[in-house]
Structures are given as C-alpha cells and as structure tokens.
Short mmCIF file of C-alpha atoms in Angstrom, two decimals:
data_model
loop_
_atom_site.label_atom_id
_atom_site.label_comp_id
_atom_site.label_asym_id
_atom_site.label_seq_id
_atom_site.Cartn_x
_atom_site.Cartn_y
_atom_site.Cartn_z
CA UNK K 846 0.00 0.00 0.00
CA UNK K 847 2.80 2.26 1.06
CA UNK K 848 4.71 1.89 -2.32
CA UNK K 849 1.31 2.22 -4.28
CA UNK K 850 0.89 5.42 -3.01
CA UNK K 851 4.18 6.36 -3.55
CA UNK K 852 3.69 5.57 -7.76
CA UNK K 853 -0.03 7.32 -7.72
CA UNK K 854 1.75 9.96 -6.13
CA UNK K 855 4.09 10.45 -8.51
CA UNK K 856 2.27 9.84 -11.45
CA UNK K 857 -0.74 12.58 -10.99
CA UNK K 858 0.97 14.99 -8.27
CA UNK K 859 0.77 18.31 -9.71
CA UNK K 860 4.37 20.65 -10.03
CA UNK K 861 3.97 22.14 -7.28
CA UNK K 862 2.74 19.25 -4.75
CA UNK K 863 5.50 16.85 -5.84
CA UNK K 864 7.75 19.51 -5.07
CA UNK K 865 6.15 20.41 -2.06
CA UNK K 866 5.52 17.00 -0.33
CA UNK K 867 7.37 14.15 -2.11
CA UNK K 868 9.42 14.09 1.07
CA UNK K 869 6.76 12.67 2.96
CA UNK K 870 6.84 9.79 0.11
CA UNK K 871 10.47 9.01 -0.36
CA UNK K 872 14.13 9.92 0.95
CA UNK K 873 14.42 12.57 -1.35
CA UNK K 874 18.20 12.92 -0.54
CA UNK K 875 18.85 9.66 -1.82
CA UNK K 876 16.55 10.72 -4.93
CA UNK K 877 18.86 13.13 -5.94
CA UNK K 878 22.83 10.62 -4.98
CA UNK K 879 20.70 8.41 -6.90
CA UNK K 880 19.67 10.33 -10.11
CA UNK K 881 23.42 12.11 -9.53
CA UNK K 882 25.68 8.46 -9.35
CA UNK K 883 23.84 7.31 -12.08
CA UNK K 884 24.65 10.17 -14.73
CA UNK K 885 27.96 10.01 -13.79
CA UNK K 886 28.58 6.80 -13.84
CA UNK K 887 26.61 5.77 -17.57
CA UNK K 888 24.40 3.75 -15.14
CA UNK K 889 22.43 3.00 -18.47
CA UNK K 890 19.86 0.78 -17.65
CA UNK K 891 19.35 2.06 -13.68
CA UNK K 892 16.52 4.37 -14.11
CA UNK K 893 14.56 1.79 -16.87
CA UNK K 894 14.87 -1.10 -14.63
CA UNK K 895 17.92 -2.46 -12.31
CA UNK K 896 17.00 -0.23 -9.23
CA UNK K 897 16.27 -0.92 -5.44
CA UNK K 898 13.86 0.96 -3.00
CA UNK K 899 13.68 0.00 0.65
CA UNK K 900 12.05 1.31 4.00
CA UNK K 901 12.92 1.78 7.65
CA UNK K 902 9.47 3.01 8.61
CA UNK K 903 7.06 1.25 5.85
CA UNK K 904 6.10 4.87 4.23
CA UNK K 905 9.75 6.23 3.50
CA UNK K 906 11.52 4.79 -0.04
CA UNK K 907 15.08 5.11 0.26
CA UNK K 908 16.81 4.77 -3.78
CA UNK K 909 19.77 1.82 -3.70
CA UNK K 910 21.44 0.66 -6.56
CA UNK K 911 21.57 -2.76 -8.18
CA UNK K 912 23.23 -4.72 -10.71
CA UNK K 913 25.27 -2.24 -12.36
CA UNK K 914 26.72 -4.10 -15.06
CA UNK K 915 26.33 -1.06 -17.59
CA UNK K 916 28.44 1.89 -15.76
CA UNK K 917 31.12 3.76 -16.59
CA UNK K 918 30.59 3.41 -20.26
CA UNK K 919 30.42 -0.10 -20.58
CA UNK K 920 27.44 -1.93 -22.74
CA UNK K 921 25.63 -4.32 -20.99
CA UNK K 922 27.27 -7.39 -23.22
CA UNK K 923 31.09 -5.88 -22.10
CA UNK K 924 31.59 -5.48 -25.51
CA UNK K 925 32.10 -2.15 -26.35
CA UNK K 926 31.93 1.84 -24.43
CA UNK K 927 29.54 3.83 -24.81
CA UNK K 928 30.80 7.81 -25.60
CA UNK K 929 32.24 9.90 -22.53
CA UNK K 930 29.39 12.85 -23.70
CA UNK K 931 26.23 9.98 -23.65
CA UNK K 932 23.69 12.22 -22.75
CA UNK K 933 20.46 11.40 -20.10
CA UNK K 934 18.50 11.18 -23.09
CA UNK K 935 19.92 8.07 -24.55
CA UNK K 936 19.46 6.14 -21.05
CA UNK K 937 17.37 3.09 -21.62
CA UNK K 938 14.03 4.42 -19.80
CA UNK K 939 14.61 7.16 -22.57
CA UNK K 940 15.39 4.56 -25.42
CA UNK K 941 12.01 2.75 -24.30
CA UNK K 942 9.96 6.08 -25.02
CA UNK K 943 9.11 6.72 -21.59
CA UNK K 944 11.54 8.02 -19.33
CA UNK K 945 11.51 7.48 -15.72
CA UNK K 946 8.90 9.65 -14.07
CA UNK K 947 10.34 9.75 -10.80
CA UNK K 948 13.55 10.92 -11.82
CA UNK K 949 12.92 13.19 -14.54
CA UNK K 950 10.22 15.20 -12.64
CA UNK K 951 13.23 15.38 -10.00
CA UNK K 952 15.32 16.71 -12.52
CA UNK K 953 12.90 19.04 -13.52
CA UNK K 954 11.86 20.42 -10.59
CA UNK K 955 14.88 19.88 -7.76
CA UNK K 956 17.75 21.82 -9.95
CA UNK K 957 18.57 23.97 -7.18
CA UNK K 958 19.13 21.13 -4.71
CA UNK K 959 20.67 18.55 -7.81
CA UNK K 960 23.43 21.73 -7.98
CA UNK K 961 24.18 22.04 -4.56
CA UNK K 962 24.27 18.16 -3.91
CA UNK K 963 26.70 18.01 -7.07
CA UNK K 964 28.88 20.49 -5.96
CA UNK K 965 29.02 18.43 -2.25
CA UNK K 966 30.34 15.48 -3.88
CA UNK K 967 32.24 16.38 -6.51
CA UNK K 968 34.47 17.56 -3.80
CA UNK K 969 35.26 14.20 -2.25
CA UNK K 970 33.41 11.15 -3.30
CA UNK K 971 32.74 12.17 -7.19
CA UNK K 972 36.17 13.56 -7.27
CA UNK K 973 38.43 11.99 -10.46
CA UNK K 974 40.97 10.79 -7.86
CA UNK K 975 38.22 9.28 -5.07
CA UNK K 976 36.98 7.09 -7.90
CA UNK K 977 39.65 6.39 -9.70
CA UNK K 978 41.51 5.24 -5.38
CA UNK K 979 38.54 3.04 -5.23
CA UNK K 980 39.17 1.45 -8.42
CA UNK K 981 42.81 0.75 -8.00
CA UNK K 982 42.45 -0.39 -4.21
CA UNK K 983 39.60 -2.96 -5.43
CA UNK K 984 42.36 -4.06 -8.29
CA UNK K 985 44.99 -4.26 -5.73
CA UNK K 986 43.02 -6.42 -3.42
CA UNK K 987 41.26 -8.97 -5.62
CA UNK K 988 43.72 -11.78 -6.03
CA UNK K 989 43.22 -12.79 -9.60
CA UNK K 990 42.75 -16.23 -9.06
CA UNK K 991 38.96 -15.34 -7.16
CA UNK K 992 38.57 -12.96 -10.12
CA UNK K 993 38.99 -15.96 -12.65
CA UNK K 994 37.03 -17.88 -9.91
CA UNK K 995 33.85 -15.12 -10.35
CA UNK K 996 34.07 -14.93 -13.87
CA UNK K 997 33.86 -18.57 -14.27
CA UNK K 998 30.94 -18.48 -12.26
CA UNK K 999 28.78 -16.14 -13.36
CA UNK K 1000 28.95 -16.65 -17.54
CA UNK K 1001 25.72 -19.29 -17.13
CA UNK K 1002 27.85 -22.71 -17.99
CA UNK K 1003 30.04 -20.72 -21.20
CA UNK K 1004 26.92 -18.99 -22.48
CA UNK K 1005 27.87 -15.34 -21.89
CA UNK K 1006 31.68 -15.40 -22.06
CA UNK K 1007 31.44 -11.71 -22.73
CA UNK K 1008 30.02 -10.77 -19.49
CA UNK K 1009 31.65 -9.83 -18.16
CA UNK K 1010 34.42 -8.74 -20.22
CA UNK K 1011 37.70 -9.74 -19.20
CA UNK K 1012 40.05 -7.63 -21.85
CA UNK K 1013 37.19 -4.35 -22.62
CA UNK K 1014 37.66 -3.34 -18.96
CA UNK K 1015 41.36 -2.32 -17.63
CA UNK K 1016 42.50 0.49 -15.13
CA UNK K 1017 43.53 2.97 -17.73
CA UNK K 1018 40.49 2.85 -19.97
CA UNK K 1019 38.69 3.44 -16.35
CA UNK K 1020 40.81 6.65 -15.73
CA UNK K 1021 40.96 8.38 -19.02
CA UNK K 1022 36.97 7.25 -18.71
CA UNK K 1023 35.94 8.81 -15.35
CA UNK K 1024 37.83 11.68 -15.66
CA UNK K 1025 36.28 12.64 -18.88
CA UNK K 1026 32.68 11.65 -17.88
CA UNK K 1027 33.01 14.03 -14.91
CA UNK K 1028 34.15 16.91 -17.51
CA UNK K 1029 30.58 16.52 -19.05
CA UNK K 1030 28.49 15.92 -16.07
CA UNK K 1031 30.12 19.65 -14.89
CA UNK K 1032 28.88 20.76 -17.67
CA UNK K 1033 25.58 18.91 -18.21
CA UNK K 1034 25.07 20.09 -14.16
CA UNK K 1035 25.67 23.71 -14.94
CA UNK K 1036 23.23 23.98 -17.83
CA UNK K 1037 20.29 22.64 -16.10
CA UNK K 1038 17.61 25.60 -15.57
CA UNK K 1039 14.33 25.37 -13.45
CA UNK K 1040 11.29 26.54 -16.52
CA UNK K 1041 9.61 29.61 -15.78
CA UNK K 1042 5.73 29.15 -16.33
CA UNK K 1043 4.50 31.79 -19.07
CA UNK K 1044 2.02 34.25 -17.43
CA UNK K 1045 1.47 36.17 -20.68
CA UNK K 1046 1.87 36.31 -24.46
#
C-alpha cells in the first residue's frame, strides 16, 4: 500500500505538490545521490529497470542501486563503451519512449538542490581521484585467481563469455573514462535551468 501510493503519487501529483511534499513519500536525498551516481557513472539501464527501494518506517523509499553491469561506459554485453558525452536522453528508460517519471520530474523540478548536492560530492566522493583510489584499491586487493574464480561463475555454464568482459575493462580505460565523464556531467550540471511558467503572451 505504502509503495502504491508512492507511484499514484508520482504519477498525478501536480508541479507544485510533488515539489512540495514528495518528502513525505520518499528519501528525497537519496533521490537526488541516486539520479546524480547514475549520470555520472553511464548507469544506463538504472533508471529503466535495475533499481532498489527500501524502507525503515514502511512509508519512506530510500533509492539503492543494483546490478550495475552497464556503468562507466560499458554496454551491458562488455563489448564495447559507450561515448564519454552519452547524454540522459539516450538512457534506456529514454530509449524505451518513456523516461523514468520519478527521476525526470526530480530533474525538472529539484535543480537547485541537484546543484548544490553536485557540488558536495564532486568535492570528495565524485572527485576523479576518489573514484579512480577506489578502483585501484579494489584491483589491488582482488587476487586474480577469485577474479577468474567469479568470472567462471557467473557466464551461465560458457553462455555469456562476454560478461563480463575480461580484456574491454582495464585500469587505464577506467581513468581516461571517469575523468572525462566528470568533464561533461560539470557541464551537463551547470546547464540545467528550473522553466519559468509563461504568465502572458
């Protein structure tokens, strides 16, 4: 009931209620890490489907993040990258002629806040170096045998050999990556505008 009245709300709030009370609906603060993380990383399938929401008190969603196999510019098959500059747009809730609701109303209508929060991070944790540290202490602790171990285990008996890829990814392609996706999310960030209702022609 509680997440059915999270989607009606959503779905036929007007402007200025879903500004005005989707706190008392969802965590908007993870809304916006959410909707944030997930442009900058190319999360490109995380707004169409592969998501999370969970609850402390049974009325509060809280966004998480799941599966995650199509970030920082990897296709989902680990065959190829997609462009450092892939826009919001081309997202696969976009692709699908929809969009996701939740998140593009957010977009629309939190810009102030989006800014701000952007501006937080990109300090510390969505710095170049943070992410880049967190890569290259994962690499540095995963012996390679357990990585061979994993990747055995999760292509489905030799079906999906390219997932995930074992020579697409490497550190350096995740460097000159990150640090050029962050360039365009400044940018992308910057440009966004709140609309200003006409009141007269």
């Amino acid at each position: 009931t509680s997440w059915t009245n999270a989607i009606k709300f959503v779905m036929n709030s007007t402007d200025a209620e879903f500004k005005a009370n989707l706190g008392n609906y969802f965590d908007v603060n993870s809304l916006i890490d959410y909707l944030l993380y997930g442009i900058v990383s190319t999360n490109l399938d995380g707004y169409g489907k592969h998501q999370l929401y969970f609850t402390y008190d049974g009325v509060h969603w809280i966004a998480s993040v799941y599966d995650l196999d199509s970030t920082w510019g990897l296709w989902w098959n680990g065959g190829s990258f997609v462009s450092t500059t892939y826009s919001r747009k081309e997202f696969q809730d976009h692709k699908d002629g929809q969009g996701n609701l939740l998140y593009d109303r957010l977009e629309q209508l939190f810009i102030s806040q989006l800014k701000s929060r952007y501006i937080e991070l990109r300090k510390d944790v969505l710095s170049v170096s943070h992410i880049i540290q967190k890569f290259e202490e994962f690499n540095d602790v995963c012996p390679k045998d357990i990585a061979q171990e994993d990747y055995a285990s999760t292509t489905g008996d030799g079906k999906f050999t390219a997932i995930p890829s074992k020579t697409t990814n490497n550190i350096q392609q995740l460097r000159s990556y990150i640090n050029a996706r962050l360039t365009y999310v400044d940018a992308y960030i910057n440009t966004l505008q709140e609309a200003i209702p006409c009141t007269n022609i």
